[in-house]
Coordinates of C-alpha atoms and ligand atoms in Angstrom, one line a residue:
X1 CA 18.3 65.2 58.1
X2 CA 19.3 63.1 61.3
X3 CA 20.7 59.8 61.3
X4 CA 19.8 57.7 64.3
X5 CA 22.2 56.6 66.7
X6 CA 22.0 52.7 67.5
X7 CA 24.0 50.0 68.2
X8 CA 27.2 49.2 71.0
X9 CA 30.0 51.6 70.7
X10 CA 32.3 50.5 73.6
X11 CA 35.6 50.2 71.7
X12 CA 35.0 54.0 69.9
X13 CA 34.5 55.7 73.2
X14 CA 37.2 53.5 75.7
X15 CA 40.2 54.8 76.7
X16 CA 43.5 53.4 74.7
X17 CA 46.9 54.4 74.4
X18 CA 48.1 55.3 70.9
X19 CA 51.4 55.3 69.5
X20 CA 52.6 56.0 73.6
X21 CA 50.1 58.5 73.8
X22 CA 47.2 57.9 76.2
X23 CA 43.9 58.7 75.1
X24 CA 40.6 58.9 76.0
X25 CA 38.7 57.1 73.7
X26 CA 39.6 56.5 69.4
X27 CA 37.7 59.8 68.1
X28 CA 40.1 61.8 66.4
X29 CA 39.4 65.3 64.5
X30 CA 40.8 64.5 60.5
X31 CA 43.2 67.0 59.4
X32 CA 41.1 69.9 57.3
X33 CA 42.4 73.2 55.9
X34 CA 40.6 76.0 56.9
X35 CA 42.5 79.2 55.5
X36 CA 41.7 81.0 58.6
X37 CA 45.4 82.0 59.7
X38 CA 46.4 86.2 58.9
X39 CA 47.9 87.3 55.4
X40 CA 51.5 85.9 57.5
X41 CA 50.4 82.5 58.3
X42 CA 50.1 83.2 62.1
X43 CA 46.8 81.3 63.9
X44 CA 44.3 83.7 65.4
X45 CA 42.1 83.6 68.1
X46 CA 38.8 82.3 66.5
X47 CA 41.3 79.3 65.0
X48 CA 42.0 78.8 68.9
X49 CA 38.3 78.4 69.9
X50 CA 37.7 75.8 66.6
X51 CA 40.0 73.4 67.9
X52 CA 39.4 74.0 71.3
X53 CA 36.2 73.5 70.5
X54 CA 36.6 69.5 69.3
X55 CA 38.1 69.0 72.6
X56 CA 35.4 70.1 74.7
X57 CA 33.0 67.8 72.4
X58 CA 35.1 65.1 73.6
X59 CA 37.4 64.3 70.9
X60 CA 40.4 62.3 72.0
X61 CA 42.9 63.8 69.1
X62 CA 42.6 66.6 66.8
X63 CA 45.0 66.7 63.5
X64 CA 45.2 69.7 62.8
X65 CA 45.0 71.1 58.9
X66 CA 47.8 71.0 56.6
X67 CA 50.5 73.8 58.3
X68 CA 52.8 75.2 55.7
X69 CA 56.8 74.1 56.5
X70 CA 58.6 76.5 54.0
X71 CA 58.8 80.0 53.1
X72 CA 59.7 78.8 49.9
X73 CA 57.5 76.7 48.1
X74 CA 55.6 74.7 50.4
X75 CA 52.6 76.9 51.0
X76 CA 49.5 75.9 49.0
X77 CA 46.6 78.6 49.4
X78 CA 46.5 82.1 50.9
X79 CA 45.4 82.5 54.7
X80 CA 47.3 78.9 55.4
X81 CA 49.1 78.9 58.7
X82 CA 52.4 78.3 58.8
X83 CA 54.4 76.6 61.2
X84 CA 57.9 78.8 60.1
X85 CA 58.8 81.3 62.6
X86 CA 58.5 83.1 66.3
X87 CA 55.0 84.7 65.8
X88 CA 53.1 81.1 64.6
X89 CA 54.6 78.8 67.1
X90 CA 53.2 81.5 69.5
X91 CA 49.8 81.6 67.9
X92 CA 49.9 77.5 67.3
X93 CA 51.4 77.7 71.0
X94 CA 47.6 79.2 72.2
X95 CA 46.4 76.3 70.5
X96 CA 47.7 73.8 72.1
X97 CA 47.7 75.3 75.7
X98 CA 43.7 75.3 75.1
X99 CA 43.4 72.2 73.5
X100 CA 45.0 70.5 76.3
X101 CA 43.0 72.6 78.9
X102 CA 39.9 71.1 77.6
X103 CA 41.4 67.6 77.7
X104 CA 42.7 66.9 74.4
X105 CA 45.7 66.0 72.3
X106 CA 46.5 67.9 69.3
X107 CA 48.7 66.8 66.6
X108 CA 50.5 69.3 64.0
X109 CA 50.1 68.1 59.9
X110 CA 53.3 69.2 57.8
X111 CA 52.2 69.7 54.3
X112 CA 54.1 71.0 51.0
X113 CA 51.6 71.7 48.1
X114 CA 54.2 71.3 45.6
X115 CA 52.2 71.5 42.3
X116 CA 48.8 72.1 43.8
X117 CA 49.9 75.7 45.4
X118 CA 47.3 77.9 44.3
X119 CA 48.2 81.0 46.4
X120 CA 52.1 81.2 47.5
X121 CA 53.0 85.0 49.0
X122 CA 57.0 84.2 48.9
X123 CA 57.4 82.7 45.5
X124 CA 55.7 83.3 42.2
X125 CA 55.9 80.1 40.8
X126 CA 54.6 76.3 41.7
X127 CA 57.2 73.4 41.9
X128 CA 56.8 69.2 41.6
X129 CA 58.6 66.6 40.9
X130 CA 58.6 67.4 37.1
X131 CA 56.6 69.8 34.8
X132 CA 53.7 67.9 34.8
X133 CA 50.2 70.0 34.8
X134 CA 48.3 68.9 38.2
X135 CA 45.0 67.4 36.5
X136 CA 41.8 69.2 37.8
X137 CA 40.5 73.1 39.0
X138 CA 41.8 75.2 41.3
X139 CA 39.9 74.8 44.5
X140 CA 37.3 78.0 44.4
X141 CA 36.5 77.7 48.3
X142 CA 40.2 78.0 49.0
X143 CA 40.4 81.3 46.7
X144 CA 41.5 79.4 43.5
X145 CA 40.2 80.0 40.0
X146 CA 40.9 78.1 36.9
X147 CA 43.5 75.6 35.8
X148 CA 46.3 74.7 38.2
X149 CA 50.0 76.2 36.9
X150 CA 52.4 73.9 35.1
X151 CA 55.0 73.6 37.8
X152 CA 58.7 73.8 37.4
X153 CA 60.6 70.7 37.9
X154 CA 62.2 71.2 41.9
X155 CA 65.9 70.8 41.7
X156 CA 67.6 68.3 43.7
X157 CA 69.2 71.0 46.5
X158 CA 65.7 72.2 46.5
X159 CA 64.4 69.4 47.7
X160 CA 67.1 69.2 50.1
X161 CA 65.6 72.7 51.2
X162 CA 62.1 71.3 51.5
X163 CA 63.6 68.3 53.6
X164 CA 64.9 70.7 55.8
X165 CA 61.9 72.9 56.1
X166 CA 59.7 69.2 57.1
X167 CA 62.6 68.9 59.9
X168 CA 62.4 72.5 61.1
X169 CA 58.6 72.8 60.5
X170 CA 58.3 69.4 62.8
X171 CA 60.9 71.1 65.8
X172 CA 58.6 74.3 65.7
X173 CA 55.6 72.1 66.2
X174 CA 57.4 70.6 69.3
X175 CA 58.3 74.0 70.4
X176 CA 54.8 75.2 70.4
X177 CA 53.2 72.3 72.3
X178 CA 51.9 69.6 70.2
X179 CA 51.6 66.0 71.2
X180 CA 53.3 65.1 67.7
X181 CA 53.1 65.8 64.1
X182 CA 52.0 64.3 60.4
X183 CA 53.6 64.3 57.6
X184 CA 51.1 64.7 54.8
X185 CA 52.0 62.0 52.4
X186 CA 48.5 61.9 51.2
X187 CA 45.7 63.8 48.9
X188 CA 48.3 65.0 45.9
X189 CA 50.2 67.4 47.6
X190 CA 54.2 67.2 47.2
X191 CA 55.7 63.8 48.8
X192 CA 52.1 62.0 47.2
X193 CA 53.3 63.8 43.7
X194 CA 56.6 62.1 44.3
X195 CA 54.5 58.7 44.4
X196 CA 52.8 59.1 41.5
X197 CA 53.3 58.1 37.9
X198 CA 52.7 60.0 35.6
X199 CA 53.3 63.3 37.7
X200 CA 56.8 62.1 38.8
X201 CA 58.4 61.3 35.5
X202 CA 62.1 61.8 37.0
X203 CA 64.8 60.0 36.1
X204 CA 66.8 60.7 39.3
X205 CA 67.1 58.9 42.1
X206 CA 63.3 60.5 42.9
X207 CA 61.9 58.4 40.0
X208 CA 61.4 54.8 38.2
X209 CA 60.0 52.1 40.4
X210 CA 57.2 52.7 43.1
X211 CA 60.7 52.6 46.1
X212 CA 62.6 55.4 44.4
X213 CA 59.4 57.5 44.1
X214 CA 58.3 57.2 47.7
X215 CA 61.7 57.4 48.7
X216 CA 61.2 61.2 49.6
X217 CA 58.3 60.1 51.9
X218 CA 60.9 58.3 53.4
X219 CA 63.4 61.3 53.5
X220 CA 61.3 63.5 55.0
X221 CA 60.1 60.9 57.7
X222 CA 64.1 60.1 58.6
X223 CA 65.0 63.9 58.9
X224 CA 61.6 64.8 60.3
X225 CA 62.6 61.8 63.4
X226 CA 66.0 63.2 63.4
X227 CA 64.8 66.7 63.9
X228 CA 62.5 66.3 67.3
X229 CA 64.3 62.9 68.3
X230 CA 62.6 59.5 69.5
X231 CA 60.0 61.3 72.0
X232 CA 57.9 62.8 69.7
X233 CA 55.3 61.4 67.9
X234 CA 55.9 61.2 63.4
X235 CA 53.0 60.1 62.0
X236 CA 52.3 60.0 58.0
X237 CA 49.2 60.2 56.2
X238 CA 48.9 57.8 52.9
X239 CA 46.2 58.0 50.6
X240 CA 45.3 56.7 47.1
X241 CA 43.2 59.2 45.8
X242 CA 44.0 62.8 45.2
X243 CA 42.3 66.2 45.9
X244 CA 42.1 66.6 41.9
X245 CA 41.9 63.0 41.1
X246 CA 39.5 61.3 43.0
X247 CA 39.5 58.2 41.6
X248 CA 43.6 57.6 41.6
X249 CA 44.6 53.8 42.3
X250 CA 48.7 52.9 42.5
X251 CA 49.0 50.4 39.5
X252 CA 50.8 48.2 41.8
X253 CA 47.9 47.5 43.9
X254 CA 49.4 45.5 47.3
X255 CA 52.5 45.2 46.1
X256 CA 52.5 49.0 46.0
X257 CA 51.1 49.0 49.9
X258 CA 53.8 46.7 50.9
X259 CA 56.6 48.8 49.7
X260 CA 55.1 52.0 50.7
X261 CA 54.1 50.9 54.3
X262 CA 56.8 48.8 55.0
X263 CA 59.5 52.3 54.1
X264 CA 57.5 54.7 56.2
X265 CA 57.9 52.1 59.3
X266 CA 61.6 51.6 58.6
X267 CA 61.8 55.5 58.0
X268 CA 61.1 56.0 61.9
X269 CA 57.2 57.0 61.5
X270 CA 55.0 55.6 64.6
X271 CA 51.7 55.6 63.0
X272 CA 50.0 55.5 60.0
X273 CA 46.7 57.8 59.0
X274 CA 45.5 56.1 55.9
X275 CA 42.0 58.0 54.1
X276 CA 40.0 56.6 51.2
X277 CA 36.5 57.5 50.7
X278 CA 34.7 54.7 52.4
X279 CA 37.3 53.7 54.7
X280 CA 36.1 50.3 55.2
X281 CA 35.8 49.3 51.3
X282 CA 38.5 47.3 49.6
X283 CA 41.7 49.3 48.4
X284 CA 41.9 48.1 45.4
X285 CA 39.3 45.0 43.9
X286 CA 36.1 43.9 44.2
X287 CA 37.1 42.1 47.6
X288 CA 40.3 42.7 49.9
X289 CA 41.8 44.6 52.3
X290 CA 40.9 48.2 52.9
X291 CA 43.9 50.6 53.0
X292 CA 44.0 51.1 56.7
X293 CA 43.9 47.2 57.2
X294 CA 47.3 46.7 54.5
X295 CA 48.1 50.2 56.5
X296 CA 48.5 48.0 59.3
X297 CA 49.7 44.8 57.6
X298 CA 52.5 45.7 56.1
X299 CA 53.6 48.6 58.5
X300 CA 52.9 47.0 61.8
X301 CA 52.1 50.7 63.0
X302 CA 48.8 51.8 64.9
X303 CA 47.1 53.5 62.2
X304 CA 44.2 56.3 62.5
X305 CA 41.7 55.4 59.3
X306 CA 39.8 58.2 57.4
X307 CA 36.8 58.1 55.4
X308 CA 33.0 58.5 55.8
X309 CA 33.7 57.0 59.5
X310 CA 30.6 59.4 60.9
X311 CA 29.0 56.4 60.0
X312 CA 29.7 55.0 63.1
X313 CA 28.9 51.5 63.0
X314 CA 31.3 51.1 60.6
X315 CA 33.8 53.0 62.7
X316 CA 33.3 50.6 65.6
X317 CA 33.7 47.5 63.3
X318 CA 37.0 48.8 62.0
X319 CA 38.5 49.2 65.5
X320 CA 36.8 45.8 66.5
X321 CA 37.9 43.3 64.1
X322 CA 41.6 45.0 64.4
X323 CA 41.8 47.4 60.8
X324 CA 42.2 50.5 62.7
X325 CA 43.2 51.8 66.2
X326 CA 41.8 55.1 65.7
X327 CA 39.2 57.1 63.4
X328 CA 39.3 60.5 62.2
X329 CA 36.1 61.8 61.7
X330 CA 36.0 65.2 58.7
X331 CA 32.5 66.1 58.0
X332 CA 31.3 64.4 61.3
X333 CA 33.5 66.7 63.7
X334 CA 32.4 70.0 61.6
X335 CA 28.8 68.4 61.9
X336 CA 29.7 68.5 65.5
X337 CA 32.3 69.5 66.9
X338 CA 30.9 67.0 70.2
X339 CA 30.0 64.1 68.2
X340 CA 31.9 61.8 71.1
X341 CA 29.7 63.2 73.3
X342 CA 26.8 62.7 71.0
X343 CA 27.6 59.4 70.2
X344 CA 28.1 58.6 74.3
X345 CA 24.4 60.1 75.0
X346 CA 22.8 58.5 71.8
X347 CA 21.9 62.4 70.5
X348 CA 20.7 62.6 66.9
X349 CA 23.5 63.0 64.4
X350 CA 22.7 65.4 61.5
X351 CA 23.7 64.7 57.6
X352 CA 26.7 67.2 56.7
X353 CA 25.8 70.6 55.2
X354 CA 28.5 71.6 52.9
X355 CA 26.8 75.4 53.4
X356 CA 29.6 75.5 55.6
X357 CA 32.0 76.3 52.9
X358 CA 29.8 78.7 51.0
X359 CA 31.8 81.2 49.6
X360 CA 34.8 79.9 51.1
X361 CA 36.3 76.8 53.4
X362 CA 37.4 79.3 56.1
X363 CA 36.2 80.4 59.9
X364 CA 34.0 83.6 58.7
X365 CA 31.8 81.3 56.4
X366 CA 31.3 78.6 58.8
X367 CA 30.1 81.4 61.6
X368 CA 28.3 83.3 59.0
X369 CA 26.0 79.6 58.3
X370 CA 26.1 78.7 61.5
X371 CA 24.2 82.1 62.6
X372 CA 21.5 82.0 59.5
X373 CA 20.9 78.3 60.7
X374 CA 20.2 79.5 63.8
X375 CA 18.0 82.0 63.0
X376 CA 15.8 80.5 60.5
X377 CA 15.1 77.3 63.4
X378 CA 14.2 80.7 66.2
Ligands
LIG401 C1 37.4 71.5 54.0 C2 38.3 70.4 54.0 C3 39.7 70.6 54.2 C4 40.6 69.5 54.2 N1 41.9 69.7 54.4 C5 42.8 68.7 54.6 C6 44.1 68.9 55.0 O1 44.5 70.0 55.3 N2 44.9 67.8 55.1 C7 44.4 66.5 54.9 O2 45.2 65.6 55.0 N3 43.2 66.3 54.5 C8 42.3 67.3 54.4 N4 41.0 67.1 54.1 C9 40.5 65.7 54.0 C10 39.9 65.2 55.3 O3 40.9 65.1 56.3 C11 39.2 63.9 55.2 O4 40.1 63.0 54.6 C12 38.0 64.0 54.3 O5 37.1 65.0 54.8 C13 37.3 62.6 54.3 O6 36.9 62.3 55.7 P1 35.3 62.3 56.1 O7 34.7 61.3 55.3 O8 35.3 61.9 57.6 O9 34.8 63.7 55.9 C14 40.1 68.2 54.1 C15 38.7 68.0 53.9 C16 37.8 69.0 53.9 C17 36.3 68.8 53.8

């Protein structure tokens, strides 16, 4: 099914600079684990020609999935890259140099699983903030099957060791060539289980009130800053909902936002990538701000908003009336991987297939659907 392509969408495809970093219009590629990377975590060659491929399409910014920061616990699902040593800066470092020969930007996501890693080769167990079983499945398209593990409650010099790896993880992105990196903050994984009550029932200085539990957000983000210096762009991605608990809402509702926006800007992060699944929709009631626009609010940071954005009139308003300085588009840029250049020529824009991911989220299946596609329209 196509979806037509009308209306003005000056302010999507002008040139801005974000965060200090020019750019050539506000189309960014949303961070999306593809479990492509070898047995070791190292970036191949047909990951080099995905992402170089969003920048020939004309995307401004890619985030790139969720990159592993530990060889402890940090790594979530087999065939993750990793961002912890000599061989995957160089692969990331092919990344980058091609990314940037097509005219893009490329920005590096730092994510621990915590108590969602379903498929960890240097540790046999999961950790979180406490032994709290992770609601939900296993994710079968990233090689998960059945309930999640109860996870053992991470000690306090352990989470001084996955401080550390955030820092080291975000030095090695430098190293390689990216233009920045993200600290994923969002979708359930370890900092967002930290945030959340009822997963984080510590009674450490990691738990109680809604500023001790994000406080390792804000950790990671000082020693992440302190790690690469003042040149390189931190970013943090904040979400409500989680990828096994959709319909997750902080009990605080804007008083919640404030606290939690208001530390990652003090914590030395220079933008904010907010997601929810309509993007523009109130966070919380009926009416009200979305989460990019309280994002914004109560940061003062640019932020990059996520969610159902292929939808690009909405994109444009959100930019236009001043909720969001970017867009990151998921199931629009695998769509197509030139949707700017779509959008700029008026093409048709299709309705995402999630064939893609049949049997599994990674490279092979994509080509594999891509190719029977193909041959069924000869
Ligand atoms: C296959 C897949 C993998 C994803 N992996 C990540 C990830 O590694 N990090 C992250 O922050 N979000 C991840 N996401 C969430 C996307 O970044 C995005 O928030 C989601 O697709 C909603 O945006 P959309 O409506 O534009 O698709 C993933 C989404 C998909 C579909």
């Amino acid at each position: 099914m196509t979806q037509g392509v009308q209306g003005q969408f000056d302010r999507l495809l002008g040139p801005v600079t974000f965060a200090g970093l020019p750019v050539r219009n506000r189309l960014v590629v949303a961070p999306m684990t593809r479990v492509s990377a070898t047995a070791d975590g190292q970036p191949t060659p047909r990951m080099t020609e995905y992402y170089r491929d969003f920048a020939e399409g004309g995307f401004c910014l890619i985030i790139s999935e969720g990159i592993y920061t530990d060889k402890a616990f940090s790594q979530g699902y087999l065939h993750q890259p990793g961002l912890t040593d000599d061989a995957q800066i160089a692969g990331w470092s092919d990344v980058t140099a091609a990314v940037h020969r097509a005219g893009g930007k490329i920005i590096a996501q730092l994510m621990h699983a915590g108590a969602l890693s379903q498929g960890n080769p240097h540790r046999d167990e999961a950790v979180g903030p406490s032994a709290v079983q992770p609601k939900g499945e296993q994710m079968a398209f990233y090689r998960g099957e059945g309930p999640y593990r109860v996870p053992r409650e991470i000690s306090l010099a352990e989470i001084e060791e996955a401080i550390a790896g955030f820092s080291q993880a975000a030095i090695n992105a430098k190293l390689a060539g990216f233009d920045g990196c993200e600290v994923h903050g969002a979708n359930g994984y370890l900092l967002d289980q930290f945030l959340t009550e009822g997963v984080n029932v510590r009674t450490d200085i990691y738990g109680g009130e809604t500023a001790s539990r994000a406080g390792l957000i804000q950790k990671v983000i000082e020693a992440v800053r302190k790690g690469v210096g003042p040149d390189f762009i931190v970013g943090v991605r904040i979400s409500q909902a989680k990828v096994n608990d959709f319909e997750h809402r902080w009990r605080g509702g804007e008083a919640d936002a404030a606290i939690v926006f208001k530390m990652v800007k003090d914590a030395g992060a220079d933008y904010v990538h907010s997601t929810q699944f309509e993007a523009w929709r109130p966070a919380f009631d009926e009416d009200g701000p979305s989460l990019a626009a309280l994002a914004k609010h109560h940061s003062g940071l640019p932020v990059i908003a996520n969610g159902s954005l292929h939808e690009a009139q909405w994109a444009e308003d959100m930019v236009a009336n001043g909720q969001a300085d970017l867009v990151s588009l998921g199931r629009g840029s695998l769509t197509h991987s030139d949707f700017p250049a779509r959008l700029r020529s008026r093409e048709p824009i299709e309705t995402f297939d999630p064939g893609i991911f049949t049997p599994l989220a990674n490279l092979s299946s994509d080509d594999q659907y891509r190719r029977l596609v193909a041959s069924e329209a000869d």
